[in-house]
Amino acid sequence: MMDGQALVLSLQLAVVTLLVLLPGGLWLGRILAVRRFPGKSLIEALVVLPLVLPPTVLGYYLLVAMGGASPLGRFFMDTFGLTLTFNFLGLVIASVIFNIPFMVQPVQRAFEAIPENLNEAAAVSGLSAWQTFLRVQLPLAWPGILTAVVLTFVHTLGEFGVVLMVGGSIPGDTKTVAIAIYDRVQAFDLASADRMALLLLTLSLVAVAASFLTAARMARRRGS
Amino acid sequence: MAHELVVDIRQTGSIPLRGALRCAPGELVALIGASGAGKTSFLRAVAGLIPVTSGIVRVGEDIWCDTERRICMPVAQRHVGFVFQNYALMPHLNALENVALSLLHLSTRARLAEAARWLDKLALTADEQRRLPQQLSGGQQQRVALARALVRSPKVLLMDEPFSAVDYLNRKTLYRVLQELQRELSLPVVLVTHDLQEAQRLANRLVVMENGVLSDDLPDTDPLIPPQAVV
């Protein structure tokens, strides 16, 4: 049967990750698109890193960095009385980190694609930097931002390695739907695994296709 | 009340420039020269879109840039009307909204009304005003760009090859529109063009830019040459 608890947990994780990552991702993606500064290539490399590292390697380092013996882990324990591993909070932190490339890269590309003369036209029209961002850049970058949001959401639903390393598989706490599928396969309950896998597949496909369709429609409407 | 535009700037670095120019209210100065001579860069420097190494840009008593006194007014505060070569209209906004974007200090209703007034004046129908830029012809986009530049009551109008993407017939109409507006608004207008015929037809005075150097040595009292009548 379908593991409802795992599904709800996965959806919660995806929503919280998105809420945490979106403001910072927008900020970083835009800075990388419009500014030149020393060390930019290094930051761009760090942004891509979670994409190319094996999830278990990323998960391992996060486990070491956030574990009770680490300075970060001790700080959180001493200050807030919280542990950062094998609970939902740890999952959120790990999830935000492994989703950075999925959020930042489409946002960066979207802001890069805005012709510079539109920013200049906004300036000579008397718009402040903030007004230009809200009224020109954000609407024009919107298809890219939508893609980033969908990719992050879907990727969080499906992530396995990092979640298992940092969170383990505690039902109701850290056992996400991707882990539940693995669990069911291990128990030879292929019927349940089948249902959950099909649900993830459908959800992911529909979300990605819908976002691409919306982006293409917007681009066509603007003739770009 | 419009004032004279006075420019005397120097620019070093990747685009070396040197140029002095005066343009009185109601005067249209055409800046001509081969492509790559630095005409566009000069215009952009006047608007504040690229930094000036040294020199001064002022309109009457209003100082836009004075490197000696370390004054550099941000572009958005200069009240400059700028028409870009490819219009640079916002692709996500319709013609009316494009023009209204220059009037954010007004209420939505007031800025749409003012934008519509300008577009009416430039002969865009109500239906055309509701279209996105790519649904308009080159000539119509040009009018929207002109309306956007003028709606904010600029102190100076700068135009960078504004007619280069418009066909001949439309161009003739636009010449007439520009001349009427020039008479009505009495602004200093600087027009960058590589088309000598166009320059002669529209301008009171021609100045030539060559290898990044522009010299406009006319004394302040030089009588203005009347523009040629539109045929």
Short mmCIF file of C-alpha atoms in Angstrom, two decimals:
data_model
loop_
_atom_site.label_atom_id
_atom_site.label_comp_id
_atom_site.label_asym_id
_atom_site.label_seq_id
_atom_site.Cartn_x
_atom_site.Cartn_y
_atom_site.Cartn_z
CA MET A 1 0.00 0.00 0.00
CA MET A 2 0.91 3.64 -0.37
CA ASP A 3 2.98 5.08 2.49
CA GLY A 4 0.89 8.22 3.09
CA GLN A 5 3.07 9.42 5.94
CA ALA A 6 6.18 9.32 3.74
CA LEU A 7 4.38 11.12 0.93
CA VAL A 8 3.18 13.91 3.24
CA LEU A 9 6.69 14.24 4.69
CA SER A 10 8.21 14.50 1.20
CA LEU A 11 5.71 17.20 0.21
CA GLN A 12 6.38 19.10 3.44
CA LEU A 13 10.12 18.89 2.84
CA ALA A 14 9.73 20.11 -0.75
CA VAL A 15 7.58 23.08 0.28
CA VAL A 16 9.83 24.14 3.18
CA THR A 17 12.97 23.75 1.04
CA LEU A 18 11.41 25.94 -1.61
CA LEU A 19 10.38 28.64 0.87
CA VAL A 20 13.88 28.74 2.35
CA LEU A 21 15.78 28.54 -0.93
CA LEU A 22 13.73 30.86 -3.15
CA PRO A 23 14.70 34.28 -1.69
CA GLY A 24 18.42 33.42 -1.42
CA GLY A 25 18.41 31.67 -4.80
CA LEU A 26 16.85 34.70 -6.49
CA TRP A 27 19.39 36.99 -4.88
CA LEU A 28 22.42 34.83 -5.71
CA GLY A 29 21.24 33.99 -9.24
CA ARG A 30 20.70 37.65 -10.05
CA ILE A 31 24.05 38.75 -8.57
CA LEU A 32 25.85 36.06 -10.61
CA ALA A 33 24.01 37.22 -13.74
CA VAL A 34 24.59 40.95 -13.49
CA ARG A 35 27.77 41.52 -11.50
CA ARG A 36 31.43 40.82 -12.08
CA PHE A 37 33.58 40.35 -9.01
CA PRO A 38 36.70 38.47 -7.93
CA GLY A 39 36.01 34.87 -7.02
CA LYS A 40 32.84 34.69 -9.12
CA SER A 41 34.00 31.56 -10.97
CA LEU A 42 34.67 29.85 -7.64
CA ILE A 43 31.16 30.65 -6.43
CA GLU A 44 29.70 29.40 -9.72
CA ALA A 45 31.70 26.18 -9.30
CA LEU A 46 30.43 25.77 -5.72
CA VAL A 47 26.86 26.30 -6.93
CA VAL A 48 27.23 23.45 -9.46
CA LEU A 49 29.08 21.12 -7.08
CA PRO A 50 26.01 19.41 -5.57
CA LEU A 51 25.00 18.50 -9.12
CA VAL A 52 28.20 16.61 -9.92
CA LEU A 53 29.02 15.09 -6.53
CA PRO A 54 27.63 11.63 -5.77
CA PRO A 55 24.73 12.21 -3.34
CA THR A 56 26.35 9.89 -0.81
CA VAL A 57 29.52 12.00 -0.83
CA LEU A 58 27.53 15.18 -0.31
CA GLY A 59 25.45 13.45 2.35
CA TYR A 60 28.56 12.16 4.08
CA TYR A 61 30.13 15.62 4.32
CA LEU A 62 26.85 17.13 5.52
CA LEU A 63 26.59 14.41 8.16
CA VAL A 64 30.14 15.14 9.31
CA ALA A 65 29.59 18.92 9.22
CA MET A 66 26.26 18.88 11.05
CA GLY A 67 26.77 15.91 13.38
CA GLY A 68 26.86 16.26 17.17
CA ALA A 69 30.67 16.21 17.23
CA SER A 70 31.05 19.02 14.70
CA PRO A 71 31.42 22.70 15.73
CA LEU A 72 28.16 23.51 13.93
CA GLY A 73 26.34 20.62 15.57
CA ARG A 74 27.68 21.59 19.01
CA PHE A 75 26.74 25.23 18.48
CA PHE A 76 23.14 24.30 17.63
CA MET A 77 22.98 21.92 20.59
CA ASP A 78 24.39 24.47 23.07
CA THR A 79 22.45 27.47 21.75
CA PHE A 80 19.07 26.09 20.71
CA GLY A 81 19.13 22.58 22.16
CA LEU A 82 18.68 21.16 18.67
CA THR A 83 20.39 18.36 16.77
CA LEU A 84 20.88 18.75 13.04
CA THR A 85 20.99 15.13 11.98
CA PHE A 86 18.37 12.38 11.79
CA ASN A 87 15.49 14.84 12.08
CA PHE A 88 13.36 17.06 9.82
CA LEU A 89 15.50 20.17 10.45
CA GLY A 90 18.61 18.33 9.25
CA LEU A 91 16.71 17.15 6.17
CA VAL A 92 15.70 20.71 5.35
CA ILE A 93 19.28 22.00 5.64
CA ALA A 94 20.61 19.15 3.50
CA SER A 95 17.80 19.59 1.01
CA VAL A 96 18.44 23.33 0.67
CA ILE A 97 22.12 22.66 -0.02
CA PHE A 98 21.67 19.91 -2.58
CA ASN A 99 19.04 21.98 -4.40
CA ILE A 100 21.20 25.09 -4.80
CA PRO A 101 22.14 24.34 -8.43
CA PHE A 102 18.53 23.56 -9.38
CA MET A 103 17.40 26.91 -8.04
CA VAL A 104 20.33 29.22 -8.81
CA GLN A 105 21.26 28.12 -12.32
CA PRO A 106 17.89 28.65 -14.06
CA VAL A 107 17.48 31.95 -12.19
CA GLN A 108 20.96 33.08 -13.27
CA ARG A 109 20.31 32.14 -16.92
CA ALA A 110 16.96 33.95 -16.85
CA PHE A 111 18.47 37.21 -15.58
CA GLU A 112 21.40 36.89 -17.99
CA ALA A 113 18.97 36.70 -20.90
CA ILE A 114 17.49 40.14 -20.21
CA PRO A 115 18.96 42.56 -22.78
CA GLU A 116 21.04 45.27 -21.13
CA ASN A 117 19.29 48.02 -23.09
CA LEU A 118 16.04 47.23 -21.27
CA ASN A 119 17.74 48.00 -17.94
CA GLU A 120 19.09 51.18 -19.48
CA ALA A 121 15.66 52.09 -20.84
CA ALA A 122 14.26 51.61 -17.34
CA ALA A 123 16.94 53.90 -15.89
CA VAL A 124 16.32 56.71 -18.39
CA SER A 125 12.59 56.30 -17.73
CA GLY A 126 13.38 57.27 -14.14
CA LEU A 127 13.04 53.84 -12.51
CA SER A 128 15.12 53.14 -9.40
CA ALA A 129 17.12 49.90 -9.20
CA TRP A 130 14.38 48.36 -7.06
CA GLN A 131 11.60 49.46 -9.42
CA THR A 132 13.59 48.07 -12.36
CA PHE A 133 13.91 44.75 -10.55
CA LEU A 134 10.20 44.54 -9.72
CA ARG A 135 8.72 45.88 -12.94
CA VAL A 136 11.20 44.82 -15.61
CA GLN A 137 13.61 42.10 -14.51
CA LEU A 138 11.31 39.96 -12.39
CA PRO A 139 8.51 39.70 -15.00
CA LEU A 140 11.03 38.97 -17.76
CA ALA A 141 12.89 36.37 -15.70
CA TRP A 142 9.63 34.78 -14.52
CA PRO A 143 9.70 31.70 -16.86
CA GLY A 144 13.22 30.86 -15.62
CA ILE A 145 12.18 31.36 -12.01
CA LEU A 146 9.19 29.08 -12.53
CA THR A 147 11.48 26.41 -13.98
CA ALA A 148 13.79 26.76 -10.95
CA VAL A 149 10.87 26.39 -8.54
CA VAL A 150 9.51 23.28 -10.28
CA LEU A 151 12.93 21.63 -10.62
CA THR A 152 13.69 22.24 -6.95
CA PHE A 153 10.32 20.91 -5.84
CA VAL A 154 10.47 17.78 -7.95
CA HIS A 155 14.11 17.12 -7.17
CA THR A 156 13.41 17.30 -3.43
CA LEU A 157 10.56 14.81 -3.77
CA GLY A 158 12.86 12.34 -5.46
CA GLU A 159 16.18 12.80 -3.63
CA PHE A 160 17.43 9.61 -2.02
CA GLY A 161 21.15 9.47 -1.18
CA VAL A 162 21.61 12.69 0.73
CA VAL A 163 18.35 12.24 2.64
CA LEU A 164 19.29 8.73 3.70
CA MET A 165 22.76 9.79 4.86
CA VAL A 166 21.63 12.82 6.86
CA GLY A 167 18.19 11.69 7.97
CA GLY A 168 18.24 7.93 8.09
CA SER A 169 14.83 6.39 7.63
CA ILE A 170 12.75 7.31 10.65
CA PRO A 171 9.02 6.94 9.86
CA GLY A 172 7.22 10.28 10.21
CA ASP A 173 10.47 12.15 10.75
CA THR A 174 12.88 11.49 7.92
CA LYS A 175 11.44 8.63 5.89
CA THR A 176 10.57 10.31 2.61
CA VAL A 177 8.70 8.68 -0.24
CA ALA A 178 11.91 7.90 -2.16
CA ILE A 179 13.23 5.99 0.86
CA ALA A 180 9.86 4.33 1.39
CA ILE A 181 10.07 2.96 -2.16
CA TYR A 182 13.50 1.47 -1.45
CA ASP A 183 12.15 0.07 1.81
CA ARG A 184 9.24 -1.63 0.07
CA VAL A 185 11.52 -3.15 -2.58
CA GLN A 186 13.77 -4.54 0.15
CA ALA A 187 10.69 -6.14 1.71
CA PHE A 188 9.65 -7.66 -1.67
CA ASP A 189 6.48 -5.52 -1.56
CA LEU A 190 6.73 -4.59 -5.22
CA ALA A 191 3.07 -3.65 -5.50
CA SER A 192 3.50 -0.78 -3.01
CA ALA A 193 6.84 0.27 -4.52
CA ASP A 194 5.16 0.26 -7.91
CA ARG A 195 2.36 2.57 -6.81
CA MET A 196 4.64 5.07 -5.10
CA ALA A 197 7.15 5.07 -7.96
CA LEU A 198 4.38 5.64 -10.48
CA LEU A 199 3.03 8.51 -8.38
CA LEU A 200 6.48 10.19 -8.22
CA LEU A 201 6.99 9.65 -11.93
CA THR A 202 3.61 11.15 -12.84
CA LEU A 203 3.96 14.07 -10.44
CA SER A 204 7.44 14.91 -11.72
CA LEU A 205 6.54 14.59 -15.38
CA VAL A 206 3.39 16.70 -15.06
CA ALA A 207 5.14 19.42 -13.06
CA VAL A 208 8.13 19.70 -15.39
CA ALA A 209 6.01 19.54 -18.56
CA ALA A 210 3.59 22.16 -17.20
CA SER A 211 6.42 24.54 -16.32
CA PHE A 212 8.10 24.12 -19.71
CA LEU A 213 4.79 24.65 -21.46
CA THR A 214 4.11 27.82 -19.48
CA ALA A 215 7.61 29.15 -20.15
CA ALA A 216 7.32 28.43 -23.87
CA ARG A 217 3.90 30.07 -24.03
CA MET A 218 5.20 33.20 -22.31
CA ALA A 219 8.22 33.36 -24.61
CA ARG A 220 5.98 33.01 -27.67
CA ARG A 221 3.67 35.72 -26.44
CA ARG A 222 6.59 38.11 -26.10
CA GLY A 223 8.02 37.08 -29.45
CA SER A 224 11.38 36.13 -28.00
CA MET B 1 11.21 76.46 -19.57
CA ALA B 2 13.89 74.58 -21.50
CA HIS B 3 17.59 75.31 -21.15
CA GLU B 4 20.69 74.86 -23.23
CA LEU B 5 22.60 71.57 -23.10
CA VAL B 6 26.33 72.03 -22.67
CA VAL B 7 28.67 69.07 -22.90
CA ASP B 8 32.44 68.91 -22.71
CA ILE B 9 33.64 65.44 -21.84
CA ARG B 10 36.59 63.17 -22.09
CA GLN B 11 36.58 59.43 -21.83
CA THR B 12 39.60 57.17 -21.61
CA GLY B 13 39.71 53.40 -21.51
CA SER B 14 38.16 50.96 -23.95
CA ILE B 15 36.18 53.63 -25.82
CA PRO B 16 38.31 56.80 -25.93
CA LEU B 17 36.16 59.87 -26.56
CA ARG B 18 36.56 63.59 -26.56
CA GLY B 19 33.71 65.88 -27.31
CA ALA B 20 32.27 69.31 -26.79
CA LEU B 21 28.76 70.22 -27.81
CA ARG B 22 26.19 72.93 -27.22
CA CYS B 23 22.53 72.54 -28.05
CA ALA B 24 20.01 75.31 -27.46
CA PRO B 25 16.34 74.79 -26.60
CA GLY B 26 14.42 74.10 -29.78
CA GLU B 27 17.61 73.26 -31.65
CA LEU B 28 18.22 69.89 -33.23
CA VAL B 29 21.86 68.97 -33.57
CA ALA B 30 22.69 65.96 -35.70
CA LEU B 31 25.75 64.03 -34.68
CA ILE B 32 27.12 62.34 -37.78
CA GLY B 33 30.13 60.19 -38.56
CA ALA B 34 31.14 56.76 -39.73
CA SER B 35 30.04 53.75 -37.70
CA GLY B 36 32.46 53.11 -34.87
CA ALA B 37 33.32 56.82 -34.64
CA GLY B 38 31.92 56.96 -31.11
CA LYS B 39 28.61 58.75 -31.74
CA THR B 40 26.51 56.35 -29.68
CA SER B 41 29.06 56.27 -26.86
CA PHE B 42 29.04 60.06 -26.74
CA LEU B 43 25.25 60.12 -26.49
CA ARG B 44 25.30 57.44 -23.80
CA ALA B 45 27.88 59.40 -21.83
CA VAL B 46 25.64 62.49 -21.97
CA ALA B 47 22.71 60.43 -20.65
CA GLY B 48 24.90 58.96 -17.91
CA LEU B 49 24.66 55.39 -19.20
CA ILE B 50 28.46 55.16 -19.33
CA PRO B 51 30.79 56.94 -16.92
CA VAL B 52 32.76 60.00 -17.93
CA THR B 53 36.47 60.20 -17.10
CA SER B 54 36.53 63.96 -16.92
CA GLY B 55 34.41 66.88 -17.98
CA ILE B 56 31.04 68.46 -17.54
CA VAL B 57 27.45 67.90 -18.69
CA ARG B 58 24.88 70.52 -17.76
CA VAL B 59 21.45 71.71 -18.80
CA GLY B 60 21.05 75.35 -17.91
CA GLU B 61 22.04 75.59 -14.25
CA ASP B 62 21.34 71.91 -13.70
CA ILE B 63 24.63 70.04 -13.43
CA TRP B 64 24.34 66.40 -14.50
CA CYS B 65 28.03 65.68 -14.34
CA ASP B 66 31.03 67.66 -13.22
CA THR B 67 34.05 65.50 -12.52
CA GLU B 68 36.03 68.34 -10.94
CA ARG B 69 33.33 68.90 -8.36
CA ARG B 70 32.70 65.15 -8.14
CA ILE B 71 29.11 65.49 -9.22
CA CYS B 72 27.51 62.66 -11.13
CA MET B 73 23.74 62.60 -11.11
CA PRO B 74 22.26 59.08 -11.51
CA VAL B 75 20.64 58.42 -14.90
CA ALA B 76 17.18 58.02 -13.38
CA GLN B 77 17.29 61.55 -11.94
CA ARG B 78 18.51 63.34 -15.05
CA HIS B 79 15.14 63.70 -16.75
CA VAL B 80 16.59 62.77 -20.08
CA GLY B 81 14.48 61.49 -22.93
CA PHE B 82 16.42 58.76 -24.72
CA VAL B 83 15.30 56.91 -27.84
CA PHE B 84 17.33 53.75 -28.33
CA GLN B 85 18.36 52.41 -31.71
CA ASN B 86 16.22 49.30 -31.38
CA TYR B 87 13.66 51.12 -29.24
CA ALA B 88 14.28 48.93 -26.16
CA LEU B 89 10.57 48.61 -25.44
CA MET B 90 9.61 46.29 -22.59
CA PRO B 91 8.40 43.09 -24.32
CA HIS B 92 6.06 42.16 -21.45
CA LEU B 93 4.19 45.47 -21.42
CA ASN B 94 1.78 46.81 -24.00
CA ALA B 95 2.40 50.16 -25.69
CA LEU B 96 0.38 52.08 -23.14
CA GLU B 97 2.11 50.42 -20.19
CA ASN B 98 5.51 51.01 -21.79
CA VAL B 99 4.88 54.73 -21.90
CA ALA B 100 3.24 54.78 -18.45
CA LEU B 101 6.33 53.12 -16.97
CA SER B 102 8.06 56.51 -17.11
CA LEU B 103 5.41 58.00 -14.82
CA LEU B 104 5.61 55.81 -11.73
CA HIS B 105 5.38 58.87 -9.49
CA LEU B 106 1.74 59.26 -10.58
CA SER B 107 -1.27 57.09 -9.68
CA THR B 108 -2.02 54.22 -12.06
CA ARG B 109 -5.06 56.00 -13.47
CA ALA B 110 -3.19 59.27 -14.00
CA ARG B 111 -0.21 57.67 -15.67
CA LEU B 112 -2.30 55.59 -18.05
CA ALA B 113 -4.29 58.69 -18.98
CA GLU B 114 -1.13 60.69 -19.63
CA ALA B 115 0.44 57.83 -21.61
CA ALA B 116 -2.73 57.55 -23.71
CA ARG B 117 -2.66 61.30 -24.35
CA TRP B 118 0.87 61.04 -25.77
CA LEU B 119 0.14 57.97 -27.84
CA ASP B 120 -2.99 59.63 -29.23
CA LYS B 121 -0.85 62.59 -30.14
CA LEU B 122 1.57 60.28 -31.93
CA ALA B 123 -1.36 58.75 -33.83
CA LEU B 124 -1.55 55.29 -32.26
CA THR B 125 -5.14 54.02 -32.15
CA ALA B 126 -6.66 52.77 -28.89
CA ASP B 127 -6.38 49.23 -30.22
CA GLU B 128 -2.71 49.65 -31.10
CA GLN B 129 -2.02 51.11 -27.68
CA ARG B 130 -3.13 47.81 -26.11
CA ARG B 131 -0.76 45.71 -28.21
CA LEU B 132 2.59 44.30 -27.13
CA PRO B 133 5.63 45.80 -28.90
CA GLN B 134 6.17 42.79 -31.17
CA GLN B 135 2.60 43.10 -32.43
CA LEU B 136 3.39 46.61 -33.69
CA SER B 137 5.22 47.66 -36.86
CA GLY B 138 8.67 49.27 -36.69
CA GLY B 139 7.19 52.71 -37.19
CA GLN B 140 4.61 52.19 -34.46
CA GLN B 141 7.27 50.92 -32.04
CA GLN B 142 9.25 54.01 -32.85
CA ARG B 143 6.31 56.22 -31.88
CA VAL B 144 5.90 54.35 -28.59
CA ALA B 145 9.62 54.83 -27.88
CA LEU B 146 9.31 58.53 -28.67
CA ALA B 147 6.23 58.88 -26.45
CA ARG B 148 8.05 57.10 -23.63
CA ALA B 149 10.99 59.47 -23.98
CA LEU B 150 8.79 62.58 -23.98
CA VAL B 151 6.06 61.73 -21.49
CA ARG B 152 8.23 62.55 -18.48
CA SER B 153 8.84 66.12 -19.71
CA PRO B 154 12.55 65.61 -20.28
CA LYS B 155 15.01 68.48 -20.25
CA VAL B 156 16.86 67.06 -23.25
CA LEU B 157 15.92 64.59 -25.96
CA LEU B 158 18.67 62.24 -27.13
CA MET B 159 18.01 59.94 -30.09
CA ASP B 160 20.33 57.15 -31.20
CA GLU B 161 19.74 56.23 -34.87
CA PRO B 162 16.00 56.31 -34.21
CA PHE B 163 14.91 55.83 -37.81
CA SER B 164 17.36 53.16 -38.95
CA ALA B 165 14.88 50.29 -38.58
CA VAL B 166 11.92 52.10 -40.17
CA ASP B 167 10.99 51.89 -43.86
CA TYR B 168 11.18 54.96 -46.10
CA LEU B 169 7.48 55.91 -46.08
CA ASN B 170 7.17 55.63 -42.31
CA ARG B 171 10.38 57.53 -41.95
CA LYS B 172 9.00 60.51 -43.81
CA THR B 173 5.95 60.63 -41.53
CA LEU B 174 8.16 60.30 -38.46
CA TYR B 175 10.38 63.14 -39.64
CA ARG B 176 7.31 65.34 -39.74
CA VAL B 177 6.17 64.19 -36.29
CA LEU B 178 9.59 64.91 -34.85
CA GLN B 179 9.73 68.38 -36.40
CA GLU B 180 6.29 69.26 -35.04
CA LEU B 181 7.22 68.05 -31.58
CA GLN B 182 10.49 69.91 -31.69
CA ARG B 183 8.67 73.17 -32.47
CA GLU B 184 6.07 72.53 -29.80
CA LEU B 185 8.35 71.39 -26.96
CA SER B 186 11.35 73.60 -27.64
CA LEU B 187 13.85 71.12 -26.19
CA PRO B 188 17.50 70.64 -26.99
CA VAL B 189 17.54 67.57 -29.25
CA VAL B 190 20.64 65.59 -30.19
CA LEU B 191 20.18 63.06 -32.98
CA VAL B 192 22.80 60.46 -33.80
CA THR B 193 22.63 59.27 -37.40
CA HIS B 194 24.84 57.91 -40.11
CA ASP B 195 22.42 59.14 -42.78
CA LEU B 196 23.62 62.50 -44.07
CA GLN B 197 20.39 63.19 -45.94
CA GLU B 198 18.36 62.59 -42.80
CA ALA B 199 20.69 64.84 -40.83
CA GLN B 200 20.40 67.65 -43.34
CA ARG B 201 16.66 67.36 -43.47
CA LEU B 202 16.05 67.44 -39.72
CA ALA B 203 18.91 69.27 -38.10
CA ASN B 204 19.59 72.91 -37.49
CA ARG B 205 23.23 72.08 -37.27
CA LEU B 206 25.48 69.12 -38.06
CA VAL B 207 28.48 68.10 -36.02
CA VAL B 208 30.91 65.46 -37.12
CA MET B 209 32.46 62.82 -34.94
CA GLU B 210 35.65 61.21 -36.11
CA ASN B 211 37.72 58.59 -34.30
CA GLY B 212 36.10 59.42 -31.00
CA VAL B 213 36.67 63.14 -31.32
CA LEU B 214 33.84 65.63 -31.68
CA SER B 215 34.30 69.31 -31.96
CA ASP B 216 31.52 71.82 -31.91
CA ASP B 217 33.28 75.17 -31.97
CA LEU B 218 30.31 77.33 -32.80
CA PRO B 219 30.18 80.36 -30.53
CA ASP B 220 27.17 80.71 -28.24
CA THR B 221 25.69 83.51 -30.33
CA ASP B 222 25.79 81.68 -33.62
CA PRO B 223 22.43 82.16 -35.35
CA LEU B 224 20.49 78.98 -35.78
CA ILE B 225 20.05 77.70 -39.27
CA PRO B 226 16.35 77.01 -39.91
CA PRO B 227 15.57 73.38 -40.66
CA GLN B 228 14.75 72.55 -44.26
CA ALA B 229 11.07 72.33 -44.98
CA VAL B 230 9.66 68.83 -45.21
CA VAL B 231 8.77 68.00 -48.79
#
